[in-house]
mmCIF file of C-alpha atoms in Angstrom:
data_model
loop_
_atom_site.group_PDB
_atom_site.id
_atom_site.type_symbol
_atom_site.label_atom_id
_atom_site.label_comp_id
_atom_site.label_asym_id
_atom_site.label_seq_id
_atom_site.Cartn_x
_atom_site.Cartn_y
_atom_site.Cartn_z
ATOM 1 C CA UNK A 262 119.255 -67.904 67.947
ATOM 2 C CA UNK A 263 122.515 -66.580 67.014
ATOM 3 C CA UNK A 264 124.279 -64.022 70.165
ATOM 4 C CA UNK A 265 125.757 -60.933 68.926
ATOM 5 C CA UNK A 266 129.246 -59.722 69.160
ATOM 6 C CA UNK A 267 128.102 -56.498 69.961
ATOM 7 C CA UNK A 268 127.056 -55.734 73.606
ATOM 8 C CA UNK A 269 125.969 -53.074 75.107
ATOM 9 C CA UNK A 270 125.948 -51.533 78.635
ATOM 10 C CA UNK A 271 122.680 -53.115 79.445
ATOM 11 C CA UNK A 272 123.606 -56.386 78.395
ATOM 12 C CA UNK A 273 121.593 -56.682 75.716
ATOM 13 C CA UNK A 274 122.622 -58.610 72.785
ATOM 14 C CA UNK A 275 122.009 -57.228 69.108
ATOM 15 C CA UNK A 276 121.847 -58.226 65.778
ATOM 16 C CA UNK A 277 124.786 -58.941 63.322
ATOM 17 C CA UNK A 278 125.417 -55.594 61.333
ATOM 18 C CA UNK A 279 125.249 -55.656 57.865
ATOM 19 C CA UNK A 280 126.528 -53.089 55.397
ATOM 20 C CA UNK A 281 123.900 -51.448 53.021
ATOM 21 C CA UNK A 282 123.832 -52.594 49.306
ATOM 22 C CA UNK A 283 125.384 -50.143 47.518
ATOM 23 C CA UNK A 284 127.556 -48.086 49.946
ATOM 24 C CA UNK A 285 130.566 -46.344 49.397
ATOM 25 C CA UNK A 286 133.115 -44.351 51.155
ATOM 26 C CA UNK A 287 133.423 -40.665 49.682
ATOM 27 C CA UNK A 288 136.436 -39.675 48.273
ATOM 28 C CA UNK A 289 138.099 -35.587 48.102
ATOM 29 C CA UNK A 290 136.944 -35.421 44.615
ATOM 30 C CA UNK A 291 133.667 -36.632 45.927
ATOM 31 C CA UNK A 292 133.584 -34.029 48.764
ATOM 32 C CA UNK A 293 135.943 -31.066 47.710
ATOM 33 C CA UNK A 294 135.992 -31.327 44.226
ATOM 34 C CA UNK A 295 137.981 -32.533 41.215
ATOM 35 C CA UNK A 296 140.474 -28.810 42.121
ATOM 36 C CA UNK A 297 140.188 -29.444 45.447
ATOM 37 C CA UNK A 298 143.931 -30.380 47.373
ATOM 38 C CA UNK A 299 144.676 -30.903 50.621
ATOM 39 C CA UNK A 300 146.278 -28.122 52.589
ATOM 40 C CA UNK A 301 149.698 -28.663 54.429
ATOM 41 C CA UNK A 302 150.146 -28.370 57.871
ATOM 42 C CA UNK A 303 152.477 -25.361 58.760
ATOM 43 C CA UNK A 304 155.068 -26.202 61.254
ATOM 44 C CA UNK A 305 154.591 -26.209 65.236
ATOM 45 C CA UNK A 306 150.843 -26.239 64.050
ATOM 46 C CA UNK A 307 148.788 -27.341 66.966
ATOM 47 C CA UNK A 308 145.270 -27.410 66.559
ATOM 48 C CA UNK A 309 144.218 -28.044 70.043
ATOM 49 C CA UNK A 310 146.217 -24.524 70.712
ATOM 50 C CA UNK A 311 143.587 -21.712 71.552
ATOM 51 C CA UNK A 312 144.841 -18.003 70.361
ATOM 52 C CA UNK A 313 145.779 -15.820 73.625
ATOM 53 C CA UNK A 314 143.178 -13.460 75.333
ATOM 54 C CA UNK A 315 143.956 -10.423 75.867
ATOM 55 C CA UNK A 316 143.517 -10.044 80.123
ATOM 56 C CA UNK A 317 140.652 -7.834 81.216
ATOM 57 C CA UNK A 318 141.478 -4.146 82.213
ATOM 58 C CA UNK A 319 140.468 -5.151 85.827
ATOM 59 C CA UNK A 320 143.155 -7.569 85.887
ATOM 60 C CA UNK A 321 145.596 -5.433 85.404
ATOM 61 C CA UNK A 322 148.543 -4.387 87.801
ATOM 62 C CA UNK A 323 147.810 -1.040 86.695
ATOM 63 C CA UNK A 324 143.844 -0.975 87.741
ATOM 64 C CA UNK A 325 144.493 -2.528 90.902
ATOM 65 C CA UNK A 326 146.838 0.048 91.597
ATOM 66 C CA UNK A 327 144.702 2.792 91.226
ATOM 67 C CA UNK A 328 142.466 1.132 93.270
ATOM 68 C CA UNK A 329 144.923 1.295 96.126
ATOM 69 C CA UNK A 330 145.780 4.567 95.316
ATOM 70 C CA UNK A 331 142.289 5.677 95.313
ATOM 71 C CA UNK A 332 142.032 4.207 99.176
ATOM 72 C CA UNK A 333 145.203 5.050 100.729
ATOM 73 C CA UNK A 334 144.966 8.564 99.554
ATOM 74 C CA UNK A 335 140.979 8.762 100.678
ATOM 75 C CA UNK A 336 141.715 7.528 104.051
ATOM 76 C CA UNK A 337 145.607 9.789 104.562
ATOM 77 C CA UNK A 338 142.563 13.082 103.688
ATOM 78 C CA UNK A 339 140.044 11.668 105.961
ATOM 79 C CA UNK A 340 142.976 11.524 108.946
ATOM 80 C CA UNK A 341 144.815 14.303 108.024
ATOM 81 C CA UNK A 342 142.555 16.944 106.512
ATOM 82 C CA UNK A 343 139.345 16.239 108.833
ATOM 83 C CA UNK A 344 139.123 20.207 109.636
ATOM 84 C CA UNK A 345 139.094 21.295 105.365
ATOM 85 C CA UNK A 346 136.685 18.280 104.909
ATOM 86 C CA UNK A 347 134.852 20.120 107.521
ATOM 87 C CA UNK A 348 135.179 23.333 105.611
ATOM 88 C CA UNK A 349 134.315 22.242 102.490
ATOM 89 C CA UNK A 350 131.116 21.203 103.997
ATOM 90 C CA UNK A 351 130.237 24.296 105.350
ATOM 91 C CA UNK A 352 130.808 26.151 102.434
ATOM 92 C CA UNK A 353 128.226 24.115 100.687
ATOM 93 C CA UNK A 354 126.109 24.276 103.267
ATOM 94 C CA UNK A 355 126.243 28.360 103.108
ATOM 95 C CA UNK A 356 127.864 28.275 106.649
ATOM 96 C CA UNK A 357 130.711 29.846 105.565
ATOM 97 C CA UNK A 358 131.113 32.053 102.175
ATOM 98 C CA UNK A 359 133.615 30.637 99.602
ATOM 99 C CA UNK A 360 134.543 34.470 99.256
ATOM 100 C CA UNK A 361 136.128 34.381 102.960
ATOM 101 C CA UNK A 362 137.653 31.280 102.852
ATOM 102 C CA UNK A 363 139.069 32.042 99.516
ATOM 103 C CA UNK A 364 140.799 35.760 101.265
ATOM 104 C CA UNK A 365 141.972 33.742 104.262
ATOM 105 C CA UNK A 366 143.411 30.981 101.919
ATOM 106 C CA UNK A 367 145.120 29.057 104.553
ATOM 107 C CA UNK A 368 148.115 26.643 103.673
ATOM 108 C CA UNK A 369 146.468 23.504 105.255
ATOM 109 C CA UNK A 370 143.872 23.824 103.171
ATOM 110 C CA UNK A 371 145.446 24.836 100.649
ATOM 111 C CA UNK A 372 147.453 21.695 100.871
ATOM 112 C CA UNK A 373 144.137 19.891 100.595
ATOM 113 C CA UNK A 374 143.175 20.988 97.710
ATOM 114 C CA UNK A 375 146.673 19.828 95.927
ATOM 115 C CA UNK A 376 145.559 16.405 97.083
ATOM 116 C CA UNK A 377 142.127 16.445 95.899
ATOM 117 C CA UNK A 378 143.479 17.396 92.162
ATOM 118 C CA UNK A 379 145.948 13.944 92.741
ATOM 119 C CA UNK A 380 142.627 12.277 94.317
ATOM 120 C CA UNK A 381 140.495 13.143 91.557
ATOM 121 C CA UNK A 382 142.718 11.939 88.564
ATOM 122 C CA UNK A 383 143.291 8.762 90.193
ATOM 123 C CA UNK A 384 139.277 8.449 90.799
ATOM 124 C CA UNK A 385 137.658 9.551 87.133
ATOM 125 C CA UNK A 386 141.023 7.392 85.859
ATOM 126 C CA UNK A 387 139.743 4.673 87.922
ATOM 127 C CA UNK A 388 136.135 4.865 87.492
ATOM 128 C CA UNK A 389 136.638 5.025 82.944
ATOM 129 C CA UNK A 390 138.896 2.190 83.364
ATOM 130 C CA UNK A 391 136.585 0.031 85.093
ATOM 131 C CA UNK A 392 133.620 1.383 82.779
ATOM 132 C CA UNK A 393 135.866 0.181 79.755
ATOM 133 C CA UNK A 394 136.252 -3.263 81.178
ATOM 134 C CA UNK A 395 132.347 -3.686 81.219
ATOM 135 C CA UNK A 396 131.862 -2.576 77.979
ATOM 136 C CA UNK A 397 135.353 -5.287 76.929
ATOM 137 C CA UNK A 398 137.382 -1.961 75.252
ATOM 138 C CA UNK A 399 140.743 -4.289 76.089
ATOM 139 C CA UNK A 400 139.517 -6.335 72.824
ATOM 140 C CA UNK A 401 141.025 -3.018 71.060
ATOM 141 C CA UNK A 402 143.844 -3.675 72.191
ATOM 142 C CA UNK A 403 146.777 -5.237 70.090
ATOM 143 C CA UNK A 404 147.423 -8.942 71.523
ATOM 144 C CA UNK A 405 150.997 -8.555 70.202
ATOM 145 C CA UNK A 406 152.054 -5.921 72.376
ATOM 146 C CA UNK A 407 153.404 -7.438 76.069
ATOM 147 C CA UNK A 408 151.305 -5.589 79.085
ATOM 148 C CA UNK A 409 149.131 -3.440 76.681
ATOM 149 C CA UNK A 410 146.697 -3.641 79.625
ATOM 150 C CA UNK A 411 148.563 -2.088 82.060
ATOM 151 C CA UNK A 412 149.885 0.773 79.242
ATOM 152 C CA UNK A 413 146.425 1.051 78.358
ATOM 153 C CA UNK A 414 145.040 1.839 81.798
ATOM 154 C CA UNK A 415 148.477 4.245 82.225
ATOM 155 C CA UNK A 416 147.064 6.031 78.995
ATOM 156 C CA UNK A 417 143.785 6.492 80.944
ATOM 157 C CA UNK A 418 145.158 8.399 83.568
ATOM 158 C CA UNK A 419 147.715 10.665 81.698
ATOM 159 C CA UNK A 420 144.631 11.850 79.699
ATOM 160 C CA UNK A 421 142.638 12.127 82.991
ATOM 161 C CA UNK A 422 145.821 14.603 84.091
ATOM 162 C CA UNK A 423 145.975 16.345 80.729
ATOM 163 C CA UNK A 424 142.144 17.196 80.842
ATOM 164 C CA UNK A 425 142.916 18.481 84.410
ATOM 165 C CA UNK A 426 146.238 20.451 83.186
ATOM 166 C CA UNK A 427 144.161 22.213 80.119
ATOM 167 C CA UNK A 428 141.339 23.140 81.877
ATOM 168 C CA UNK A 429 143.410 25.204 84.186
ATOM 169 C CA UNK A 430 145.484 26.632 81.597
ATOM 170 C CA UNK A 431 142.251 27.510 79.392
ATOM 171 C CA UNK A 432 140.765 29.172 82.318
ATOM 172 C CA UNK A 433 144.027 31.647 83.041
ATOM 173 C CA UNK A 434 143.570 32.261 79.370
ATOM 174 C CA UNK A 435 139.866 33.494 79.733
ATOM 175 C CA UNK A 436 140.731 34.865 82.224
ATOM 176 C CA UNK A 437 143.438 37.033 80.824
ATOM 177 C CA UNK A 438 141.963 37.324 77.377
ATOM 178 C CA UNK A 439 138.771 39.351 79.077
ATOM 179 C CA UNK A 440 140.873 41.019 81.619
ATOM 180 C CA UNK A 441 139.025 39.362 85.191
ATOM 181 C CA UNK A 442 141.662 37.231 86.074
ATOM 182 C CA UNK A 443 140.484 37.705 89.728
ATOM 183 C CA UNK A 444 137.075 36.258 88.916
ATOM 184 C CA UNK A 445 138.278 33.507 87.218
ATOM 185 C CA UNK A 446 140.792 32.313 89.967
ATOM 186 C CA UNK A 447 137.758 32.801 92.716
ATOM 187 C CA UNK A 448 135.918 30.554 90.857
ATOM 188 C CA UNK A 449 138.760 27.903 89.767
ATOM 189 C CA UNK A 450 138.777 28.126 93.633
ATOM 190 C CA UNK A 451 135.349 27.433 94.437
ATOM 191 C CA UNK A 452 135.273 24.353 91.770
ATOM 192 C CA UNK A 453 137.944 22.538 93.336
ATOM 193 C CA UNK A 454 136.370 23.409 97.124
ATOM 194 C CA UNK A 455 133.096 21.177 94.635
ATOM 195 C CA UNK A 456 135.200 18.769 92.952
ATOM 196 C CA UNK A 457 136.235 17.840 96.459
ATOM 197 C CA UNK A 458 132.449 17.325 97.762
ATOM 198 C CA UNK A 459 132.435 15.244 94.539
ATOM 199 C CA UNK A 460 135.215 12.937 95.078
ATOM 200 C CA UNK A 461 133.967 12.253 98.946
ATOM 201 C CA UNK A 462 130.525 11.193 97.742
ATOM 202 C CA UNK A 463 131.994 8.843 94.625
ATOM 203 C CA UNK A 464 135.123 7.292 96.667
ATOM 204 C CA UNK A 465 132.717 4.973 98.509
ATOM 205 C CA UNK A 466 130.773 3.772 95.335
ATOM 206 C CA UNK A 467 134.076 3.763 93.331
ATOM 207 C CA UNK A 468 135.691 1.314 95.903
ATOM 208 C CA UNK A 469 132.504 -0.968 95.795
ATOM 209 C CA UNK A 470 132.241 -0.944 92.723
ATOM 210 C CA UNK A 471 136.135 -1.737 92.166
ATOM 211 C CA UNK A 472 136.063 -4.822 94.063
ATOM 212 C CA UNK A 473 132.921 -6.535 92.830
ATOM 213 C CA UNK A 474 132.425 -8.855 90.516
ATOM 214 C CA UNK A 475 129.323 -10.724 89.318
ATOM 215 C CA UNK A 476 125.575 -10.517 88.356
ATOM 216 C CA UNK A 477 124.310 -7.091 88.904
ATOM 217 C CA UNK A 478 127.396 -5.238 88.557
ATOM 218 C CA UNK A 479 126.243 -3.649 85.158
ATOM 219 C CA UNK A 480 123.402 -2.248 86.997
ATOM 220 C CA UNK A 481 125.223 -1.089 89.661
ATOM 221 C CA UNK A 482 127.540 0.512 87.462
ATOM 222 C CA UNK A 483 124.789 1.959 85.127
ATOM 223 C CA UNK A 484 123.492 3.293 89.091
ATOM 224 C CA UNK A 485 127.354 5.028 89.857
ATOM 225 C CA UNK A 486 127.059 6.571 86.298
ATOM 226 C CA UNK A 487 123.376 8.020 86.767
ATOM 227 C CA UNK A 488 124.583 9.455 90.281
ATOM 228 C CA UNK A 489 128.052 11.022 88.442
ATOM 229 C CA UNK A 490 126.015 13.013 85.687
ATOM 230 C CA UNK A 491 123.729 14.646 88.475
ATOM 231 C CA UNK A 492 126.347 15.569 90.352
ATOM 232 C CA UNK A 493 128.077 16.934 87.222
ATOM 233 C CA UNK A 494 124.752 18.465 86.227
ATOM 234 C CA UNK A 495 125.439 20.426 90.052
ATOM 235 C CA UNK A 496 128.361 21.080 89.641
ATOM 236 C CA UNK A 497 127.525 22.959 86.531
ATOM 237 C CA UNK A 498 124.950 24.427 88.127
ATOM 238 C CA UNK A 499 126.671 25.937 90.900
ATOM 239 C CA UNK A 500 129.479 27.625 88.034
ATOM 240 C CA UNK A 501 126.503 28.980 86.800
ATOM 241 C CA UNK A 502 125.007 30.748 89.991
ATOM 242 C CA UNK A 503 128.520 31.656 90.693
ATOM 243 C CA UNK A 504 128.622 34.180 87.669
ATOM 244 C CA UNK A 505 124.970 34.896 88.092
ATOM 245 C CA UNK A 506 125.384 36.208 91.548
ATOM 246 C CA UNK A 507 128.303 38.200 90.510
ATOM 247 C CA UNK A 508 126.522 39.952 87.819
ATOM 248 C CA UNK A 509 129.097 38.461 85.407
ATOM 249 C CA UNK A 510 128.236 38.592 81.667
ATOM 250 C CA UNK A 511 126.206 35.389 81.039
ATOM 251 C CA UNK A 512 128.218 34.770 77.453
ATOM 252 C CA UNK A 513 131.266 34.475 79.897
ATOM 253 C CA UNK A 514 129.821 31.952 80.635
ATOM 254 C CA UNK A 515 128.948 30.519 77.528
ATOM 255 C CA UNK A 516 132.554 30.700 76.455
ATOM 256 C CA UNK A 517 133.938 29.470 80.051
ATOM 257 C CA UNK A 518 131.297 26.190 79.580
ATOM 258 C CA UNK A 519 132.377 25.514 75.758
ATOM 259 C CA UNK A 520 135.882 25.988 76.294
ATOM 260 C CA UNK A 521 136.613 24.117 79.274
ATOM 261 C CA UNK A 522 133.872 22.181 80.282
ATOM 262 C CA UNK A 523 132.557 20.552 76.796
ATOM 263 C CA UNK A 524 135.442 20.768 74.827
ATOM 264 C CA UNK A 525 137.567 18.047 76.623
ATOM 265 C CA UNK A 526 134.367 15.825 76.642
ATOM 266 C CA UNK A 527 133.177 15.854 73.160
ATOM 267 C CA UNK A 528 136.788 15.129 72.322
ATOM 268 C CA UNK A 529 136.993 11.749 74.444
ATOM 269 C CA UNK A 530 133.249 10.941 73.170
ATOM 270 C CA UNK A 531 134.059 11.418 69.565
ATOM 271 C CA UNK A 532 137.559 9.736 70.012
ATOM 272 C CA UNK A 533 135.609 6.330 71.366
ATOM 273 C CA UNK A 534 132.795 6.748 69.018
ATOM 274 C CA UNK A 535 135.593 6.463 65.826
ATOM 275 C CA UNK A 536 136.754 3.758 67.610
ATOM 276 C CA UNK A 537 133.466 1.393 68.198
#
């Protein structure tokens, strides 16, 4: 018996191979056509080369900024403003009225609430941002512009500011249009004393969420979102017993929700939804 040439990794020895009657290599025509032609290679062509990602949103020097911003300026109000934490707290807890504290009008705590409009961009800025990287919104972005993840995440928070800069401006405008501007500043007052109560409760989840990565982060997230809208649901709530127990017209109301409330958020939801 003849041994083979051909041996494999076992050792074993095969047969001779022998070409099949008949057989023939293909040619272009054969594959591509008689029109068919061979394309050129452009120069510095490299087809192992893969085409650059764009970096995720949470990569971004921008993001983690935030993030730190979001901490350092959480932790400078829960050292320096422990006593208007405090107060905030009792006015939702009907300890104190938001009527007194609101004549009183103290400059420390008046000085709190400055920071808590800084804390708040920086946290709903934070929070969309990290939302868009779940849902991948930096594969809108143009690859050909340099750090377009950073700008994009900068973009994030000047809108957060702008939507905080109209909806005061709207509100003088109410309430100068239907002659209360007291009413109107008492309860642009007792919203921010809220937004404040709001910011404490989603700092914590906002920072967890921030720095986690994995399985079960989507549901966690989906979790942070579901706890945002009821507290948003509250929040509008409590704007609404505020006119109520004042015996304010109930279409102020209407008009204060539409115009400053909805407006800014059926904007953002239909500019996304064009976008998708």
């Amino acid at each position: 018996m003849m041994e083979s040439r051909y041996v494999t990794d076992c050792d074993c020895y095969l047969p001779e191979i022998e070409p099949l009657e008949g057989a023939s290599v293909p040619s272009q025509a054969d594959i591509f056509g008689v029109s068919g032609t061979v394309a050129e290679r452009p120069d510095g062509y490299d087809p192992l080369a893969l085409p650059a990602l764009q970096p995720h949103l949470t990569d971004s020097y921008a993001y983690q900024g935030v993030v730190l911003a979001v901490f350092m300026v959480f932790c400078y109000l829960i050292h320096s403003y422990r006593s208007s934490i405090g107060i905030v707290f009792k006015i939702l807890t009907g300890r104190v009225s938001s009527d007194k504290v609101y004549d009183e009008y103290p400059l420390f705590f008046r000085k709190f609430l400055s920071w808590t409009a800084l804390w708040g961009m920086l946290l709903i800025g934070g929070l969309l941002i990290r939302y868009g990287g779940l849902y991948g919104i930096e594969g809108w972005l143009p690859r050909q512009i340099p750090f377009a993840t950073d700008l994009a995440c900068l973009a994030v928070l000047f809108a957060a500011a702008a939507v905080a800069v109209y909806r005061k401006i709207v509100t003088r405008i109410i309430g100068g249009v239907i002659r209360n501007d007291l009413f109107f500043e008492k309860l642009r007052f007792t919203i921010r004393i809220f937004s404040s109560f709001i910011y404490i409760l989603l700092t914590p989840l906002f920072l967890v969420v921030a720095l986690t990565e994995g399985p079960g982060i989507d549901r966690l997230l989906h979790g942070t979102a579901v706890f945002a809208a009821a507290l948003y649901l509250l929040y509008l709530a409590k704007s609404y017993r505020f006119f109520v127990v004042r015996d304010v017209s109930i279409l102020q109301w209407i008009l204060y929700l539409c115009a400053v409330e909805l407006f800014p958020i059926s904007f953002f939801v239909l500019v996304v939804a064009r976008n998708c």
